[in-house]
PDB file of C-alpha atoms in Angstrom:
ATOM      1  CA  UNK T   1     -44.420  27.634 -48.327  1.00 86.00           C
ATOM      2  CA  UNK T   2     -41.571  28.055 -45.606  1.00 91.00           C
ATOM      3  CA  UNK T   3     -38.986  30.538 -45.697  1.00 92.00           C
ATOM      4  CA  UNK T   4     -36.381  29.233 -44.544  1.00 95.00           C
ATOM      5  CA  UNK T   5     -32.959  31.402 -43.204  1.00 95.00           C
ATOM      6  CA  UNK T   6     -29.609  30.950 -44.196  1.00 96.00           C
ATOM      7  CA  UNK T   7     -28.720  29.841 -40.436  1.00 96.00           C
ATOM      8  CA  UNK T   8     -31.792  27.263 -40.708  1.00 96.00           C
ATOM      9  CA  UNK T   9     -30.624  26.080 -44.103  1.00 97.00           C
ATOM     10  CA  UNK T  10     -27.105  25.562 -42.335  1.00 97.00           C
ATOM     11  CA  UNK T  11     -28.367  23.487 -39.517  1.00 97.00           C
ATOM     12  CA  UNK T  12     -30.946  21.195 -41.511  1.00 97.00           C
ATOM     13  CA  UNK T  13     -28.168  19.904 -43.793  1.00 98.00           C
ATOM     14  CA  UNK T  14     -25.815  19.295 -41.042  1.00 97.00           C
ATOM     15  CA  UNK T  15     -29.001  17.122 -39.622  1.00 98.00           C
ATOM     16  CA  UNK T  16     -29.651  15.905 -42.942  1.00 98.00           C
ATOM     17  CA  UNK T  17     -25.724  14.581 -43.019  1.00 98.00           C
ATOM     18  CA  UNK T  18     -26.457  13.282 -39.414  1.00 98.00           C
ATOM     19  CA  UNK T  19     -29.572  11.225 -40.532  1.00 98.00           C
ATOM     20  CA  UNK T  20     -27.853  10.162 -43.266  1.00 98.00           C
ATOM     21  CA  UNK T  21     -24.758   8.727 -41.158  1.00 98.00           C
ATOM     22  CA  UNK T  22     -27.191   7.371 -38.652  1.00 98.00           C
ATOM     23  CA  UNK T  23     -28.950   5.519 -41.618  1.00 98.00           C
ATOM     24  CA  UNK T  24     -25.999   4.029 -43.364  1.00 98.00           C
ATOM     25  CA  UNK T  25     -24.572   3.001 -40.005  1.00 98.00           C
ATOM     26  CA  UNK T  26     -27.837   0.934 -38.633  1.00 98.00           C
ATOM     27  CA  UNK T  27     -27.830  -0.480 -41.881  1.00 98.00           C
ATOM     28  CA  UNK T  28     -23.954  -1.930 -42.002  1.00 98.00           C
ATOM     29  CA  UNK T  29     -24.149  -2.423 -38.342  1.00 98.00           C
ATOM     30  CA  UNK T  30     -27.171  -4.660 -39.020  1.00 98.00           C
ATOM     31  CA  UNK T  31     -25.723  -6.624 -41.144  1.00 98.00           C
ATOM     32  CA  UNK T  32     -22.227  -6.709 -39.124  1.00 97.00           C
ATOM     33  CA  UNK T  33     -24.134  -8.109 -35.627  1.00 97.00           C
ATOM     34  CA  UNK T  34     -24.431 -11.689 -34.536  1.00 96.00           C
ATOM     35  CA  UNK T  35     -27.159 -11.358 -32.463  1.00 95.00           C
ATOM     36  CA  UNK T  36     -30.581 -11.626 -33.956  1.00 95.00           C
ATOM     37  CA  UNK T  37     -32.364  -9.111 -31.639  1.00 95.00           C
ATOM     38  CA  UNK T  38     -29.586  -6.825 -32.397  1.00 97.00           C
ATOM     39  CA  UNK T  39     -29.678  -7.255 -35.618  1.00 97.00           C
ATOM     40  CA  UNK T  40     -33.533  -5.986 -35.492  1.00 97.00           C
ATOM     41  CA  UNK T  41     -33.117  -2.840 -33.587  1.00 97.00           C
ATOM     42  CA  UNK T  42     -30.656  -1.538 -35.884  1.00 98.00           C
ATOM     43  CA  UNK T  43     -33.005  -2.719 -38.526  1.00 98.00           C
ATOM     44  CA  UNK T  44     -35.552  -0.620 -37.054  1.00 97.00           C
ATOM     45  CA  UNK T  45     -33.591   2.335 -36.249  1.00 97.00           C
ATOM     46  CA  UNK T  46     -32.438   2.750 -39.479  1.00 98.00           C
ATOM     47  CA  UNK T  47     -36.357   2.628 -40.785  1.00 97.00           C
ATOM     48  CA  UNK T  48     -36.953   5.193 -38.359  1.00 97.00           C
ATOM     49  CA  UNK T  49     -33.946   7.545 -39.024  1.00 98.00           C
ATOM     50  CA  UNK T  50     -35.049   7.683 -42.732  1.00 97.00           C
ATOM     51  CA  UNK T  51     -38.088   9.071 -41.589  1.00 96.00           C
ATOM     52  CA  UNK T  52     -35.962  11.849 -39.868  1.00 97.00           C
ATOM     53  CA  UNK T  53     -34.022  12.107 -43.005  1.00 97.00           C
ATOM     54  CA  UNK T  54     -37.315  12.424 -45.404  1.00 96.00           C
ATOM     55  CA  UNK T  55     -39.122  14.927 -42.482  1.00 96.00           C
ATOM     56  CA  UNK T  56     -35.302  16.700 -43.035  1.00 97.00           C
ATOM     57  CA  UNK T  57     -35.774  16.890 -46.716  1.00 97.00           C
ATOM     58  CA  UNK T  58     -39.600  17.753 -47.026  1.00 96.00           C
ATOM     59  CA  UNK T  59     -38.250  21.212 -44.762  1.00 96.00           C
ATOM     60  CA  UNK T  60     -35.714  22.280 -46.725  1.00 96.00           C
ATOM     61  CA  UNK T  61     -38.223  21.717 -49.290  1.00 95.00           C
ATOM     62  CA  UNK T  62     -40.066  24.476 -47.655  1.00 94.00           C
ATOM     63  CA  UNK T  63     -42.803  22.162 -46.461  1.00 93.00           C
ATOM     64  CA  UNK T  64     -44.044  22.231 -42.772  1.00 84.00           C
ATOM     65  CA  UNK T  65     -44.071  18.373 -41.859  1.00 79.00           C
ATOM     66  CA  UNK T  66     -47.474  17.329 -40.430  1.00 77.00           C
ATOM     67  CA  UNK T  67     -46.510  15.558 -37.256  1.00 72.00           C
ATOM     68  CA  UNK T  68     -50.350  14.535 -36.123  1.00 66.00           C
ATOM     69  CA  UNK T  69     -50.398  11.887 -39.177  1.00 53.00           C
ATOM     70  CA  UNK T  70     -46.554  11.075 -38.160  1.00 52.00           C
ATOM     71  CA  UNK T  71     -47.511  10.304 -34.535  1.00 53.00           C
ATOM     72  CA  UNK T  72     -49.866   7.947 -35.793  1.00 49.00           C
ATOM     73  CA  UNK T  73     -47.892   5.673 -37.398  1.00 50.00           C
ATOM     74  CA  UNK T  74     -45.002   6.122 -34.775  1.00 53.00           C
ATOM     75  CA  UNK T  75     -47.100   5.290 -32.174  1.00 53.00           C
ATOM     76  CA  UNK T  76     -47.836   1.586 -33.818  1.00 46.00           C
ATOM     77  CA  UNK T  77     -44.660   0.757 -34.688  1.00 52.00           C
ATOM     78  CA  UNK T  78     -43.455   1.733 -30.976  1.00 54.00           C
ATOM     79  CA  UNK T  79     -46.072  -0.424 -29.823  1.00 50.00           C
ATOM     80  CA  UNK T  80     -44.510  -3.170 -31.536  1.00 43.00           C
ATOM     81  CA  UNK T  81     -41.257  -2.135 -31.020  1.00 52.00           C
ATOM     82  CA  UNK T  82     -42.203  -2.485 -27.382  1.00 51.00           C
ATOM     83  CA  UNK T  83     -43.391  -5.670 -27.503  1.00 43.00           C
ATOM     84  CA  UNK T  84     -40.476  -6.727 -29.639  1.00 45.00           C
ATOM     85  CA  UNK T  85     -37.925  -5.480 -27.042  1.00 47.00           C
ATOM     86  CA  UNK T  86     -39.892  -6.921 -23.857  1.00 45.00           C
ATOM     87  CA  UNK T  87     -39.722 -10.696 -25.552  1.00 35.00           C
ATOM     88  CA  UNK T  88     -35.324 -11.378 -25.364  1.00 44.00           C
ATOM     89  CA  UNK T  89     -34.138  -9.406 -22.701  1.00 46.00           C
ATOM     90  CA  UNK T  90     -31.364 -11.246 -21.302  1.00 47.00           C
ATOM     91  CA  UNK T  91     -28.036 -11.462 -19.375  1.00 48.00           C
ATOM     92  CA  UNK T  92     -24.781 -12.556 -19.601  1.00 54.00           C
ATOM     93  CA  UNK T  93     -22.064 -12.906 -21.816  1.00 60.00           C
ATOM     94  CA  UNK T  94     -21.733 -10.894 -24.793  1.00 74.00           C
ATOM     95  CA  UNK T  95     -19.992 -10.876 -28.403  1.00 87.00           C
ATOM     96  CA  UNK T  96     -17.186  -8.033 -28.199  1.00 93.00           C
ATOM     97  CA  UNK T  97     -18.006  -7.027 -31.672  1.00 95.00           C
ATOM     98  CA  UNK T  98     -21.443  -6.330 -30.876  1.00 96.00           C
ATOM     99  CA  UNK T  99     -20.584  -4.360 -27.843  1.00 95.00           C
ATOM    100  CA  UNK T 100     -18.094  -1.964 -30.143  1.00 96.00           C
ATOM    101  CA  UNK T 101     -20.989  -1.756 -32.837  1.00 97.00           C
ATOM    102  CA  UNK T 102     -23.990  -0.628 -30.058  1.00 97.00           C
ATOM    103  CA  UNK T 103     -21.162   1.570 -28.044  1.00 96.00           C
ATOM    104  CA  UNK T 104     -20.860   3.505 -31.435  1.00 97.00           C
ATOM    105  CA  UNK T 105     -24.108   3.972 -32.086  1.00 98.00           C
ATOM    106  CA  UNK T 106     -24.893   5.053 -28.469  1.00 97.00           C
ATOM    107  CA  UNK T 107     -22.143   7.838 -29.086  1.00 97.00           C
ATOM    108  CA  UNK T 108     -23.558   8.682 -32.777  1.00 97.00           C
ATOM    109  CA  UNK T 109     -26.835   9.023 -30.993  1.00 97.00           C
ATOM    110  CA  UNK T 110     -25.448  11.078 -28.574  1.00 96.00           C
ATOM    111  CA  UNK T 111     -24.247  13.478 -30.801  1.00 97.00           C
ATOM    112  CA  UNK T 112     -27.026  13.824 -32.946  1.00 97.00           C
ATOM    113  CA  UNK T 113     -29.276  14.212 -30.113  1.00 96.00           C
ATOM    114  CA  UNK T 114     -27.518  17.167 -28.697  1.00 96.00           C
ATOM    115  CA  UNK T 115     -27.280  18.652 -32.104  1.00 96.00           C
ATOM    116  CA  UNK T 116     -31.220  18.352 -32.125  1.00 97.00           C
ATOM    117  CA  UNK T 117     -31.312  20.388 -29.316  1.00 95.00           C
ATOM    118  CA  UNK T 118     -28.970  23.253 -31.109  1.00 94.00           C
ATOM    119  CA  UNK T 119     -31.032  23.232 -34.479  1.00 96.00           C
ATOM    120  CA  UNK T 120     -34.345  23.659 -32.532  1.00 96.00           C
ATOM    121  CA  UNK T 121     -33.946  26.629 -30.787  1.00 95.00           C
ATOM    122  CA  UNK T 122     -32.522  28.317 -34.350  1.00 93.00           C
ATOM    123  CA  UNK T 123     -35.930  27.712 -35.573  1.00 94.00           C
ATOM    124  CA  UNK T 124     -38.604  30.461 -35.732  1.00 92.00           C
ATOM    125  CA  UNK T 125     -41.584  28.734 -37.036  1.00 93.00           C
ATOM    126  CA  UNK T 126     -43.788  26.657 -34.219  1.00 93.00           C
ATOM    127  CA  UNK T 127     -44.565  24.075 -36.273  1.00 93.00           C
ATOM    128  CA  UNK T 128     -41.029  22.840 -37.816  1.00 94.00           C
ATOM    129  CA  UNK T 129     -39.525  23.416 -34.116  1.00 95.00           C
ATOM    130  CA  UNK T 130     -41.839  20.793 -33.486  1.00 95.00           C
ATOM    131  CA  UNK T 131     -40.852  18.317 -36.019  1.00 96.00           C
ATOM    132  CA  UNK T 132     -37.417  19.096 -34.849  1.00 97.00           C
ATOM    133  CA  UNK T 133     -38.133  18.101 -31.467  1.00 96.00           C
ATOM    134  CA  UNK T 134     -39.992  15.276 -32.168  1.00 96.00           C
ATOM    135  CA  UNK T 135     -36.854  13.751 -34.003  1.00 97.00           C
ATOM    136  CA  UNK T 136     -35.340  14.365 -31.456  1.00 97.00           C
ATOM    137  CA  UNK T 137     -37.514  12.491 -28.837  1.00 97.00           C
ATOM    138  CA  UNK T 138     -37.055   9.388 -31.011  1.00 97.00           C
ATOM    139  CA  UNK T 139     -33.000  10.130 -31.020  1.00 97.00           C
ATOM    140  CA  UNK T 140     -33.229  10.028 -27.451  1.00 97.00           C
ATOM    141  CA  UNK T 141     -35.048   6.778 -27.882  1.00 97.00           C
ATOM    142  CA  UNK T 142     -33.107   5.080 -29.993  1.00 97.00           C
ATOM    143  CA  UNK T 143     -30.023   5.759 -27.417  1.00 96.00           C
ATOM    144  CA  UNK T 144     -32.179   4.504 -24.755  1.00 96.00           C
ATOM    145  CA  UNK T 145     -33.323   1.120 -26.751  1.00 96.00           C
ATOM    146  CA  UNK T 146     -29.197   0.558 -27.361  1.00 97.00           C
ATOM    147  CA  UNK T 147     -28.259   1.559 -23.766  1.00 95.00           C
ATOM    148  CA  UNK T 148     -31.503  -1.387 -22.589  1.00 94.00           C
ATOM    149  CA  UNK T 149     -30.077  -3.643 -25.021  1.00 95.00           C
ATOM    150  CA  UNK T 150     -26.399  -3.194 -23.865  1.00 94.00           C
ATOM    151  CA  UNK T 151     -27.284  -3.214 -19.930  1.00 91.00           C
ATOM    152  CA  UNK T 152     -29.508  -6.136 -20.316  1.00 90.00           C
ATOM    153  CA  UNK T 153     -26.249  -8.080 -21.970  1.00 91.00           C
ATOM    154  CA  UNK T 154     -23.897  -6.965 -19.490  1.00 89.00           C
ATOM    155  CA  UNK T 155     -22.241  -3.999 -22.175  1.00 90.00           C
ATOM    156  CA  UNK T 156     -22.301  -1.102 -19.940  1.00 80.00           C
ATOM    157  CA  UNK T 157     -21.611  -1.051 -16.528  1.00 74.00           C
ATOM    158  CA  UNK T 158     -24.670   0.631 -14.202  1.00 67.00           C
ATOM    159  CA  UNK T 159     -23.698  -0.542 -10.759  1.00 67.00           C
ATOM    160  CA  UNK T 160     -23.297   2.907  -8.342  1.00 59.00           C
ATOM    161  CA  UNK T 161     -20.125   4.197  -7.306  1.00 59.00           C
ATOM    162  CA  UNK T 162     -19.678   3.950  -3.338  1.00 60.00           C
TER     163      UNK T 162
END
């Protein structure tokens, strides 16, 4: 059984809120785009972020998460996920809606990422720190899935300042 300090307490339910946002916002969002492929990654995301939120939950439970059987089935679904992604990348125009809903999420997953970063190094025990950081990982992936998406449909501007 974990023991888990007040401070920890603190910053799992402010990532338990966050998960729970990031949930209920893929899930709206998803049914809010136009474009199918869109429509998919937030479907996915949202499957993925109530993983976080049940890893979230099993800590405060005072339950180490075991992240080798975790990996496992992560590392399918981002094999699919990969292949998924690699099909309908295109350019061009865009639907302005869509742009506002995966600019949002980019920021959302921003913020939750860097939060990540704050609740981990709180942590005493290996193992949760860990979990933490794995989250985390996938965070960062999800922002980098939304800022692929919105590059490869001309949402966000990459060209180099001179």
């Amino acid at each position: 059984m974990l023991n888990l300090t007040q401070k920890e307490k603190m910053h799992l339910q402010d990532q338990k809120n966050h998960e729970e946002l990031c949930i209920k916002k893929y899930n709206d969002y998803a049914n809010q785009a136009q474009d199918q492929q869109l429509k998919q990654l937030f479907k996915e995301n949202a499957q993925q972020e109530q993983q976080h939120l049940d890893t979230i939950n099993s800590i405060l439970a005072g339950q180490v998460p075991n992240m080798n059987q975790q990996n496992q089935q992560n590392q399918s679904q981002q094999s699919f996920q990969n292949q998924q992604s690699q099909i309908s990348m295109t350019t061009g125009s865009y639907n302005a809606s869509d742009a506002y809903l995966c600019n949002d999420l980019l920021s959302t997953e921003k913020y939750v990422s860097n939060h990540y970063d704050t609740t981990i190094f709180e942590f005493t025990d290996h193992n949760v720190r860990n979990a933490l950081n794995h989250i985390q990982k996938e965070e960062q992936e999800h922002g980098e899935k939304l800022y692929n998406y919105m590059a490869s449909h001309g949402m966000y501007n990459t060209q180099q300042l001179s």
